[in-house]
Tab-separated table of C-alpha atoms in Angstrom:
chain	number	residue	atom	x	y	z
A	8	MET	CA	22.044	9.045	13.115
A	9	LEU	CA	19.642	7.361	15.504
A	10	LEU	CA	20.947	5.078	18.236
A	11	GLU	CA	17.982	4.630	20.547
A	12	PHE	CA	14.493	5.890	21.334
A	13	LYS	CA	12.802	5.356	24.694
A	14	VAL	CA	9.124	6.005	25.333
A	15	LYS	CA	6.980	5.451	28.413
A	16	ASN	CA	3.299	6.010	29.170
A	17	PHE	CA	2.389	7.289	25.714
A	18	LEU	CA	-0.693	6.076	23.826
A	19	SER	CA	-0.586	2.257	23.962
A	20	PHE	CA	2.908	2.137	25.525
A	21	LYS	CA	2.397	1.763	29.274
A	22	ASP	CA	5.813	0.650	30.487
A	23	GLU	CA	9.107	1.872	29.060
A	24	GLN	CA	9.853	0.528	25.597
A	25	ILE	CA	13.251	0.821	23.929
A	26	PHE	CA	13.717	0.852	20.169
A	27	SER	CA	17.373	0.532	19.150
A	28	MET	CA	19.255	1.026	15.895
A	29	VAL	CA	22.526	-0.135	17.444
A	30	ALA	CA	23.688	-3.250	15.621
A	31	SER	CA	24.275	-6.301	17.776
A	32	ASN	CA	27.231	-8.642	17.321
A	33	LEU	CA	25.339	-10.809	14.813
A	34	THR	CA	27.450	-11.929	11.880
A	35	GLU	CA	24.885	-11.922	9.059
A	36	LEU	CA	24.597	-9.165	6.441
A	37	PRO	CA	27.409	-6.908	7.712
A	38	GLU	CA	26.712	-4.482	4.845
A	39	ASN	CA	23.384	-3.613	6.512
A	40	ARG	CA	25.179	-1.666	9.225
A	41	ILE	CA	27.343	1.454	9.350
A	42	GLU	CA	30.581	1.689	11.301
A	43	VAL	CA	30.598	4.923	13.279
A	44	SER	CA	33.319	4.366	15.875
A	45	GLU	CA	36.331	2.362	14.646
A	46	GLY	CA	34.811	-1.041	15.254
A	47	ASP	CA	33.299	-0.126	18.616
A	48	LEU	CA	29.899	0.998	17.377
A	49	TYR	CA	27.814	-0.022	14.376
A	50	LEU	CA	24.397	1.381	13.547
A	51	LEU	CA	21.719	-0.264	11.432
A	52	LYS	CA	20.757	1.261	8.105
A	53	SER	CA	17.134	0.174	8.299
A	54	ALA	CA	14.572	-1.512	10.512
A	55	SER	CA	11.037	-2.804	10.010
A	56	ILE	CA	8.315	-3.167	12.622
A	57	PHE	CA	5.570	-5.779	12.297
A	58	GLY	CA	2.438	-6.501	14.262
A	59	ALA	CA	-1.293	-6.935	14.092
A	60	ASN	CA	-3.597	-3.988	13.520
A	61	ALA	CA	-3.778	-1.822	16.669
A	62	SER	CA	-0.666	-3.500	18.100
A	63	GLY	CA	1.184	-0.204	18.637
A	64	LYS	CA	3.458	-0.078	15.576
A	65	SER	CA	2.230	3.335	14.486
A	66	ASN	CA	2.378	4.652	18.045
A	67	LEU	CA	6.161	4.328	18.042
A	68	LEU	CA	6.318	6.722	15.097
A	69	ALA	CA	3.689	8.897	16.748
A	70	GLY	CA	5.971	9.090	19.782
A	71	ILE	CA	8.907	10.267	17.665
A	72	SER	CA	6.656	12.798	15.957
A	73	PHE	CA	5.230	14.053	19.269
A	74	MET	CA	8.681	14.467	20.813
A	75	ARG	CA	9.968	16.337	17.764
A	76	GLY	CA	6.945	18.633	17.647
A	77	PHE	CA	7.077	19.351	21.374
A	78	ILE	CA	10.736	20.376	21.108
A	79	LEU	CA	10.325	22.561	18.026
A	80	ASN	CA	7.121	24.255	19.226
A	81	SER	CA	7.882	24.398	22.935
A	82	VAL	CA	8.230	28.171	23.232
A	83	LYS	CA	5.153	28.999	21.158
A	84	ASP	CA	2.908	26.331	22.673
A	85	SER	CA	3.922	27.217	26.228
A	86	GLN	CA	2.141	30.553	25.826
A	87	ASP	CA	-1.221	28.796	25.562
A	88	GLU	CA	-3.289	28.704	28.727
A	89	GLY	CA	-4.491	25.132	28.229
A	90	ASN	CA	-2.866	21.887	29.297
A	91	ILE	CA	0.012	20.240	27.465
A	92	ALA	CA	-1.258	18.040	24.647
A	93	ASN	CA	-0.046	14.924	26.415
A	94	ILE	CA	-1.585	11.517	25.699
A	95	SER	CA	-0.814	8.966	28.410
A	96	PHE	CA	-1.822	5.310	28.528
A	97	ALA	CA	-5.585	5.500	29.025
A	98	LEU	CA	-6.429	1.930	30.015
A	99	ASN	CA	-4.933	2.015	33.493
A	100	THR	CA	-6.241	4.380	36.172
A	101	GLU	CA	-2.803	4.765	37.754
A	102	TYR	CA	-1.034	5.570	34.477
A	103	GLN	CA	-3.702	8.070	33.450
A	104	LYS	CA	-2.259	10.312	36.165
A	105	LYS	CA	1.424	9.541	35.541
A	106	ASN	CA	3.865	11.496	33.404
A	107	THR	CA	4.917	10.635	29.872
A	108	GLU	CA	8.631	10.171	29.138
A	109	PHE	CA	10.709	10.428	25.969
A	110	GLU	CA	14.443	10.041	25.387
A	111	LEU	CA	16.383	10.043	22.114
A	112	THR	CA	20.049	9.152	21.653
A	113	PHE	CA	21.652	10.177	18.368
A	114	LEU	CA	24.814	11.260	16.564
A	115	HIS	CA	24.887	14.684	14.930
A	116	ASN	CA	27.812	16.898	13.910
A	117	ASP	CA	30.222	14.477	15.628
A	118	LEU	CA	28.319	14.831	18.905
A	119	LEU	CA	26.816	11.888	20.775
A	120	VAL	CA	23.623	13.348	22.223
A	121	ARG	CA	21.206	11.857	24.751
A	122	TYR	CA	18.246	14.113	25.403
A	123	GLY	CA	14.939	13.490	27.111
A	124	PHE	CA	12.123	14.941	29.127
A	125	GLU	CA	9.217	13.949	31.345
A	126	ILE	CA	5.938	15.822	31.048
A	127	GLY	CA	2.597	15.844	32.779
A	128	LYS	CA	-0.583	17.470	31.616
A	129	LYS	CA	0.323	20.851	33.089
A	130	LYS	CA	4.120	21.149	33.050
A	131	VAL	CA	7.550	19.748	32.272
A	132	ASP	CA	8.644	17.838	35.373
A	133	GLU	CA	12.117	16.787	34.286
A	134	GLU	CA	14.524	17.425	31.406
A	135	TRP	CA	18.062	16.217	30.814
A	136	LEU	CA	20.836	16.518	28.243
A	137	TYR	CA	24.084	14.589	27.884
A	138	ILE	CA	26.706	15.220	25.202
A	139	ASP	CA	29.356	12.530	24.764
A	140	GLU	CA	27.960	11.059	28.012
A	141	GLU	CA	28.805	14.221	29.968
A	142	LEU	CA	25.891	15.859	31.775
A	143	VAL	CA	25.130	19.260	30.245
A	144	PHE	CA	22.092	20.059	32.361
A	145	LEU	CA	19.439	18.455	34.522
A	146	ARG	CA	16.188	20.259	35.157
A	147	LYS	CA	13.802	19.096	37.865
A	148	ASP	CA	10.463	20.849	37.900
A	149	SER	CA	11.203	24.573	38.154
A	150	ILE	CA	14.788	24.102	39.337
A	151	LEU	CA	17.984	23.892	37.294
A	152	ALA	CA	19.381	21.097	39.446
A	153	GLU	CA	22.715	20.582	37.675
A	154	PHE	CA	24.629	21.988	34.721
A	155	SER	CA	28.123	21.885	33.255
A	156	ILE	CA	30.132	25.104	33.083
A	157	ASP	CA	31.970	23.529	30.141
A	158	TYR	CA	28.817	24.181	28.125
A	159	ILE	CA	27.015	27.004	29.945
A	160	LYS	CA	28.515	29.740	32.099
A	161	GLU	CA	26.924	29.955	35.531
A	162	ASP	CA	25.383	33.415	35.190
A	163	GLU	CA	24.205	32.647	31.655
A	164	ALA	CA	22.640	29.346	32.748
A	165	TYR	CA	20.506	30.906	35.486
A	166	LEU	CA	19.547	33.881	33.326
A	167	LYS	CA	18.321	31.693	30.474
A	168	PHE	CA	16.615	29.252	32.807
A	169	SER	CA	14.663	32.171	34.272
A	170	MET	CA	13.180	32.612	30.776
A	171	THR	CA	11.892	29.027	30.820
A	172	ASN	CA	8.326	28.644	32.029
A	173	GLU	CA	6.860	25.431	33.422
A	174	LYS	CA	5.470	24.282	30.046
A	175	SER	CA	8.522	25.045	27.889
A	176	LEU	CA	11.765	23.136	27.421
A	177	PHE	CA	15.071	24.603	28.582
A	178	LEU	CA	16.773	23.192	25.474
A	179	THR	CA	14.420	25.111	23.198
A	180	ILE	CA	14.978	28.339	25.153
A	181	LEU	CA	18.751	27.850	24.869
A	182	SER	CA	18.480	27.382	21.103
A	183	THR	CA	16.666	30.710	20.741
A	184	THR	CA	19.308	32.585	22.745
A	185	ASN	CA	22.415	31.863	20.659
A	186	THR	CA	23.610	28.797	22.565
A	187	LYS	CA	25.625	26.851	19.985
A	188	PHE	CA	25.186	23.273	21.218
A	189	ALA	CA	21.427	23.782	21.604
A	190	GLU	CA	21.186	25.206	18.081
A	191	ILE	CA	22.957	22.095	16.752
A	192	ILE	CA	20.538	19.788	18.580
A	193	LEU	CA	17.455	21.726	17.438
A	194	ASP	CA	18.820	21.581	13.886
A	195	PHE	CA	18.852	17.792	14.170
A	196	PHE	CA	15.207	17.619	15.245
A	197	ARG	CA	14.129	20.197	12.673
A	198	ASN	CA	16.020	18.944	9.609
A	199	ASN	CA	17.237	15.388	10.181
A	200	ILE	CA	14.070	13.601	11.307
A	201	ASN	CA	11.230	13.056	8.852
A	202	VAL	CA	8.097	11.147	9.874
A	203	ILE	CA	5.604	10.101	7.197
A	204	ASN	CA	2.646	8.784	9.132
A	205	GLY	CA	-0.375	9.290	6.889
A	206	LEU	CA	-1.947	12.056	8.942
A	207	GLY	CA	-3.110	13.928	5.856
A	208	ILE	CA	0.098	15.813	5.049
A	209	SER	CA	0.891	15.602	1.338
A	210	ARG	CA	4.572	14.743	0.865
A	211	ILE	CA	4.346	15.216	-2.897
A	212	ASP	CA	5.043	18.925	-2.286
A	213	PHE	CA	8.641	18.128	-1.290
A	214	THR	CA	9.244	16.212	-4.521
A	215	LYS	CA	7.672	19.000	-6.579
A	216	ARG	CA	9.743	21.667	-4.861
A	217	MET	CA	13.018	19.832	-5.474
A	218	ILE	CA	12.210	19.401	-9.172
A	219	LYS	CA	11.045	22.999	-9.559
A	220	ASP	CA	14.180	24.320	-7.838
A	221	GLY	CA	16.278	22.604	-10.502
A	222	ASP	CA	18.110	20.091	-8.321
A	223	LYS	CA	19.570	18.012	-11.171
A	224	LYS	CA	21.068	15.275	-8.988
A	225	PHE	CA	17.770	14.819	-7.172
A	226	LYS	CA	15.824	14.564	-10.423
A	227	GLU	CA	18.313	12.124	-11.966
A	228	GLN	CA	18.062	9.841	-8.939
A	229	LEU	CA	14.272	10.088	-8.899
A	230	LEU	CA	13.985	9.173	-12.588
A	231	GLU	CA	16.405	6.289	-12.077
A	232	MET	CA	14.240	4.983	-9.215
A	233	LEU	CA	11.150	5.231	-11.430
A	234	LYS	CA	12.983	3.392	-14.203
A	235	VAL	CA	14.055	0.565	-11.909
A	236	ALA	CA	10.528	0.377	-10.506
A	237	ASP	CA	9.162	0.047	-14.057
A	238	PHE	CA	6.638	2.891	-13.955
A	239	ASN	CA	7.279	3.754	-17.637
A	240	ILE	CA	7.721	7.432	-16.796
A	241	ASN	CA	10.342	9.124	-18.973
A	242	ASN	CA	10.452	12.507	-17.297
A	243	LEU	CA	8.888	14.678	-14.613
A	244	GLU	CA	8.358	18.410	-14.598
A	245	VAL	CA	6.519	20.949	-12.495
A	246	LYS	CA	4.327	23.630	-14.004
A	247	GLU	CA	2.123	26.341	-12.600
A	248	SER	CA	-1.544	25.391	-12.671
A	249	LYS	CA	-3.695	27.493	-14.995
A	250	PHE	CA	-6.610	27.010	-12.629
A	251	GLN	CA	-7.911	30.375	-11.414
A	252	ILE	CA	-10.060	30.387	-8.300
A	253	GLN	CA	-11.783	33.609	-9.300
A	254	ASN	CA	-13.145	32.016	-12.488
A	255	VAL	CA	-15.098	29.421	-10.548
A	256	ASP	CA	-18.168	29.707	-8.364
A	257	ASP	CA	-16.689	28.909	-4.939
A	258	SER	CA	-20.069	27.830	-3.611
A	259	GLU	CA	-20.039	24.816	-5.937
A	260	ILE	CA	-16.725	23.486	-4.588
A	261	PRO	CA	-16.379	21.755	-1.192
A	262	GLU	CA	-14.333	23.898	1.190
A	263	GLU	CA	-11.682	21.192	1.735
A	264	ILE	CA	-11.019	20.881	-2.011
A	265	LEU	CA	-11.092	24.643	-2.508
A	266	ASN	CA	-8.452	25.162	0.172
A	267	GLN	CA	-6.220	22.519	-1.406
A	268	LEU	CA	-6.547	24.163	-4.826
A	269	LYS	CA	-5.618	27.518	-3.366
A	270	LEU	CA	-2.547	26.073	-1.696
A	271	ASP	CA	-1.363	23.807	-4.500
A	272	THR	CA	-0.784	25.782	-7.706
A	273	ASN	CA	2.110	23.599	-8.881
A	274	ARG	CA	1.268	20.454	-10.812
A	275	LEU	CA	3.596	17.493	-11.265
A	276	LEU	CA	3.521	16.295	-14.882
A	277	SER	CA	4.642	12.781	-15.823
A	278	GLU	CA	5.850	12.150	-19.360
A	279	HIS	CA	4.984	8.924	-21.226
A	280	ASN	CA	5.708	7.684	-24.738
A	281	VAL	CA	2.971	7.634	-27.400
A	282	TYR	CA	3.038	4.651	-29.802
A	283	ASP	CA	1.617	4.035	-33.265
A	284	ALA	CA	-0.113	0.872	-34.492
A	285	LYS	CA	3.280	-0.787	-35.076
A	286	GLY	CA	4.467	-0.096	-31.543
A	287	GLU	CA	6.882	2.613	-32.657
A	288	ILE	CA	7.363	5.709	-30.498
A	289	VAL	CA	5.818	8.655	-32.315
A	290	GLY	CA	5.621	11.257	-29.558
A	291	ILE	CA	5.135	11.964	-25.884
A	292	HIS	CA	2.159	12.760	-23.669
A	293	LYS	CA	2.223	14.569	-20.331
A	294	PHE	CA	-0.218	13.666	-17.560
A	295	ASP	CA	-1.114	15.504	-14.392
A	296	SER	CA	0.324	12.738	-12.217
A	297	GLU	CA	-1.927	13.379	-9.223
A	298	VAL	CA	-5.004	12.960	-11.408
A	299	PHE	CA	-4.098	10.344	-14.001
A	300	GLU	CA	-1.372	8.182	-12.455
A	301	SER	CA	-2.332	5.253	-10.215
A	302	SER	CA	-2.544	5.630	-6.452
A	303	GLY	CA	0.497	3.354	-6.149
A	304	THR	CA	2.544	5.546	-8.501
A	305	ASN	CA	1.538	8.681	-6.614
A	306	GLU	CA	2.321	7.040	-3.288
A	307	PHE	CA	5.788	6.182	-4.577
A	308	LEU	CA	6.308	9.743	-5.834
A	309	LYS	CA	5.318	11.066	-2.390
A	310	ILE	CA	7.915	9.020	-0.527
A	311	ALA	CA	10.602	9.005	-3.244
A	312	GLY	CA	11.542	12.620	-2.511
A	313	PRO	CA	12.116	12.089	1.226
A	314	ILE	CA	13.923	8.798	0.469
A	315	ILE	CA	16.423	10.500	-1.850
A	316	ASP	CA	16.850	13.408	0.571
A	317	THR	CA	17.511	10.971	3.435
A	318	LEU	CA	20.102	9.009	1.460
A	319	GLN	CA	21.830	12.131	0.133
A	320	HIS	CA	22.121	13.950	3.445
A	321	GLY	CA	22.298	11.166	6.024
A	322	LYS	CA	18.941	11.789	7.656
A	323	ILE	CA	16.459	9.521	9.464
A	324	LEU	CA	13.200	8.646	7.719
A	325	PHE	CA	10.209	7.000	9.409
A	326	ILE	CA	7.409	5.696	7.173
A	327	ASP	CA	4.227	4.277	8.670
A	328	GLU	CA	2.383	1.530	6.747
A	329	ILE	CA	4.816	1.819	3.842
A	330	ASP	CA	3.080	-0.913	1.876
A	331	ALA	CA	-0.440	0.540	2.100
A	332	GLN	CA	-0.453	1.294	-1.635
A	333	LEU	CA	2.854	-0.158	-2.799
A	334	HIS	CA	3.530	-3.541	-4.351
A	335	PRO	CA	5.495	-5.825	-1.984
A	336	LEU	CA	8.471	-5.760	-4.362
A	337	MET	CA	8.566	-1.960	-4.153
A	338	THR	CA	8.913	-2.125	-0.375
A	339	ARG	CA	11.729	-4.615	-0.801
A	340	TYR	CA	13.429	-2.347	-3.342
A	341	ILE	CA	13.312	0.599	-0.919
A	342	LEU	CA	14.886	-1.505	1.849
A	343	GLU	CA	17.577	-2.646	-0.577
A	344	LEU	CA	18.397	0.998	-1.329
A	345	PHE	CA	19.023	1.722	2.341
A	346	ASN	CA	20.847	-1.544	3.023
A	347	SER	CA	23.150	-0.955	0.057
A	348	GLU	CA	26.892	-0.652	0.649
A	349	HIS	CA	26.665	2.737	-1.101
A	350	ASN	CA	24.533	4.145	1.740
A	351	ASN	CA	26.837	5.316	4.497
A	352	SER	CA	24.614	7.452	6.718
A	353	GLY	CA	20.870	7.420	5.881
A	354	GLN	CA	18.484	5.407	8.073
A	355	LEU	CA	14.981	4.105	7.353
A	356	ILE	CA	12.459	2.804	9.903
A	357	ILE	CA	9.156	1.458	8.588
A	358	THR	CA	6.040	-0.237	9.869
A	359	SER	CA	4.673	-2.928	7.611
A	360	HIS	CA	2.343	-5.875	7.092
A	361	ASN	CA	4.371	-7.096	4.100
A	362	SER	CA	5.662	-10.428	5.367
A	363	THR	CA	7.712	-11.045	2.199
A	364	ILE	CA	10.426	-8.720	3.532
A	365	LEU	CA	10.867	-11.048	6.515
A	366	ASP	CA	13.770	-12.544	4.629
A	367	ASN	CA	17.174	-13.505	6.026
A	368	GLU	CA	18.771	-12.428	2.741
A	369	LEU	CA	17.347	-8.909	3.117
A	370	GLN	CA	17.296	-8.151	6.852
A	371	ARG	CA	19.346	-9.051	9.882
A	372	ARG	CA	17.550	-10.342	12.953
A	373	ASP	CA	18.248	-7.090	14.815
A	374	GLN	CA	16.573	-5.143	11.985
A	375	ILE	CA	13.235	-6.914	12.499
A	376	TRP	CA	10.933	-5.782	15.306
A	377	PHE	CA	7.533	-6.926	16.524
A	378	ALA	CA	4.844	-4.922	18.317
A	379	GLU	CA	2.310	-6.843	20.369
A	380	LYS	CA	-0.259	-6.030	23.039
A	381	ASP	CA	-0.508	-7.920	26.300
A	382	ILE	CA	-3.733	-9.015	27.979
A	383	LEU	CA	-4.145	-5.520	29.493
A	384	GLU	CA	-3.808	-3.921	26.032
A	385	ALA	CA	-0.375	-2.382	26.604
A	386	SER	CA	2.059	-2.522	23.666
A	387	HIS	CA	5.499	-4.119	23.834
A	388	LEU	CA	8.385	-4.020	21.334
A	389	THR	CA	10.720	-6.967	20.760
A	390	SER	CA	13.580	-7.391	18.299
A	391	LEU	CA	13.812	-10.736	16.524
A	392	ALA	CA	17.424	-10.863	17.731
A	393	ASN	CA	16.176	-10.864	21.330
A	394	TYR	CA	13.185	-13.138	20.780
A	395	ARG	CA	13.164	-16.534	22.457
A	396	PHE	CA	11.013	-19.483	21.404
A	397	LYS	CA	10.939	-22.213	24.041
A	398	GLY	CA	14.134	-20.717	25.438
A	399	GLU	CA	15.981	-20.844	22.122
A	400	VAL	CA	17.180	-17.876	20.055
A	401	VAL	CA	15.987	-17.466	16.478
A	402	ARG	CA	18.594	-18.834	14.076
A	403	LYS	CA	19.800	-16.730	11.139
A	404	ASP	CA	18.891	-19.499	8.664
A	405	GLU	CA	15.244	-19.731	9.753
A	406	LYS	CA	12.385	-18.949	7.382
A	407	TYR	CA	11.285	-15.762	9.100
A	408	GLU	CA	8.179	-15.162	7.001
A	409	LYS	CA	6.871	-18.707	7.343
A	410	ASN	CA	7.437	-18.798	11.088
A	411	TYR	CA	5.904	-15.347	11.586
A	412	LEU	CA	2.705	-16.239	9.735
A	413	ARG	CA	2.489	-19.477	11.730
A	414	GLY	CA	2.557	-17.397	14.909
A	415	LYS	CA	5.956	-18.532	16.166
A	416	TYR	CA	7.079	-14.960	16.877
A	417	GLY	CA	3.675	-13.664	17.977
A	418	ALA	CA	2.606	-10.172	16.813
A	419	ILE	CA	-0.115	-11.486	14.496
A	420	PRO	CA	-3.885	-11.097	14.831
A	421	PHE	CA	-5.700	-13.902	16.612
A	422	ILE	CA	-8.796	-14.574	14.539
A	423	LYS	CA	-11.315	-16.168	16.866
A	424	PRO	CA	-13.338	-19.115	15.573
A	425	TYR	CA	-16.507	-17.836	13.983
A	426	SER	CA	-19.424	-18.931	11.885
A	427	VAL	CA	-19.837	-17.322	8.468
A	428	GLU	CA	-23.551	-17.986	8.775
A	429	ASN	CA	-23.700	-16.045	12.052
A	430	ILE	CA	-21.950	-13.051	10.472
A	431	PHE	CA	-24.370	-12.892	7.563
A	432	HIS	CA	-27.484	-13.583	9.601
A	433	SER	CA	-26.843	-11.733	12.842
A	434	ASN	CA	-30.099	-10.397	14.292
A	435	SER	CA	-31.913	-12.386	11.585
A	436	GLU	CA	-31.059	-9.730	8.993
A	437	GLU	CA	-29.293	-10.413	5.705
A	438	PHE	CA	-26.865	-8.082	3.977
């Protein structure tokens, strides 16, 4: 489970920003948190991040995704001769030259892990790992500055560090050389973090694979979600596509579509009732869901699989712009699933423009976050629990949505005064 993510000098984040899933001592909605340490530590089941377009909301998820990818691909990517794919804050000449920093604190396999690294464009400058707040290792540049013999024997530590080049992570090297604690941590990044950020990756494949593999519990939960959401879908099944590439003139098909057809031979079929003139059910009809169902239905099917997987196995799911094609009530329903008392380990973090979920009956103040840029275009994150308006904290009985749209909490677009006539007749040309 996620406790905290720190990011500095990455994309629109200039100074260090801290995103926390540690529940504060607020009294409202206690069911929205999970007790993980006998009353000493509670973690939030969900969080939502709001802000104007280009405020930096998506960059938080991009930071998580970048950190995860850098860890998992460190050994392979370090063999490339080019620079590290590092994106620092570009709107400040000093920070263009500075390093980027990431740190993630999480619970996995009964271990409290705090791991982070600092990278420049050419090498890893610093890397650190703490388990249960005990230092496991500290790497500074090309030197293994400190390490704990409780986790790594001295001769083994230096031998494995000698295999670590300046662009690779020591943690990743350890995980590939049968070091148990490192394998556990890499397993967390590989299998327990899922980021859906709309970068063109089709998540429907996960749902199709689970159905095709015959996971009955998964399918039952998926159909129940569809029933509650009122999509009128009775059943789902996956079948091999009868489409044969060799029977079609490839030159008549755009390359992008042709590649997708070659990769995706499984089709997800949705089953609907067929009615007669009296409204009686007389049969069923199966649709290719990706062709005939609405974009909203398909969007729900794409995220439903990862949602169920996250709830079943206690993972962490990040969804960017969750309401892009979903009805506002669907977003609320998904938050209710995670905030339910029946969820005891899954976590959901979303970015959203859906102000209707800014509701004190749905979310605690520490579950609501705002992203906003300052005058120098650097993004900042603030929890509603920490927000101050004229020196006063936000009360739990406030109308969050109303106050947000009025600009009380900031993080909304400032629409400058304009003339409609000027827009339509700029440069003396009409649309």
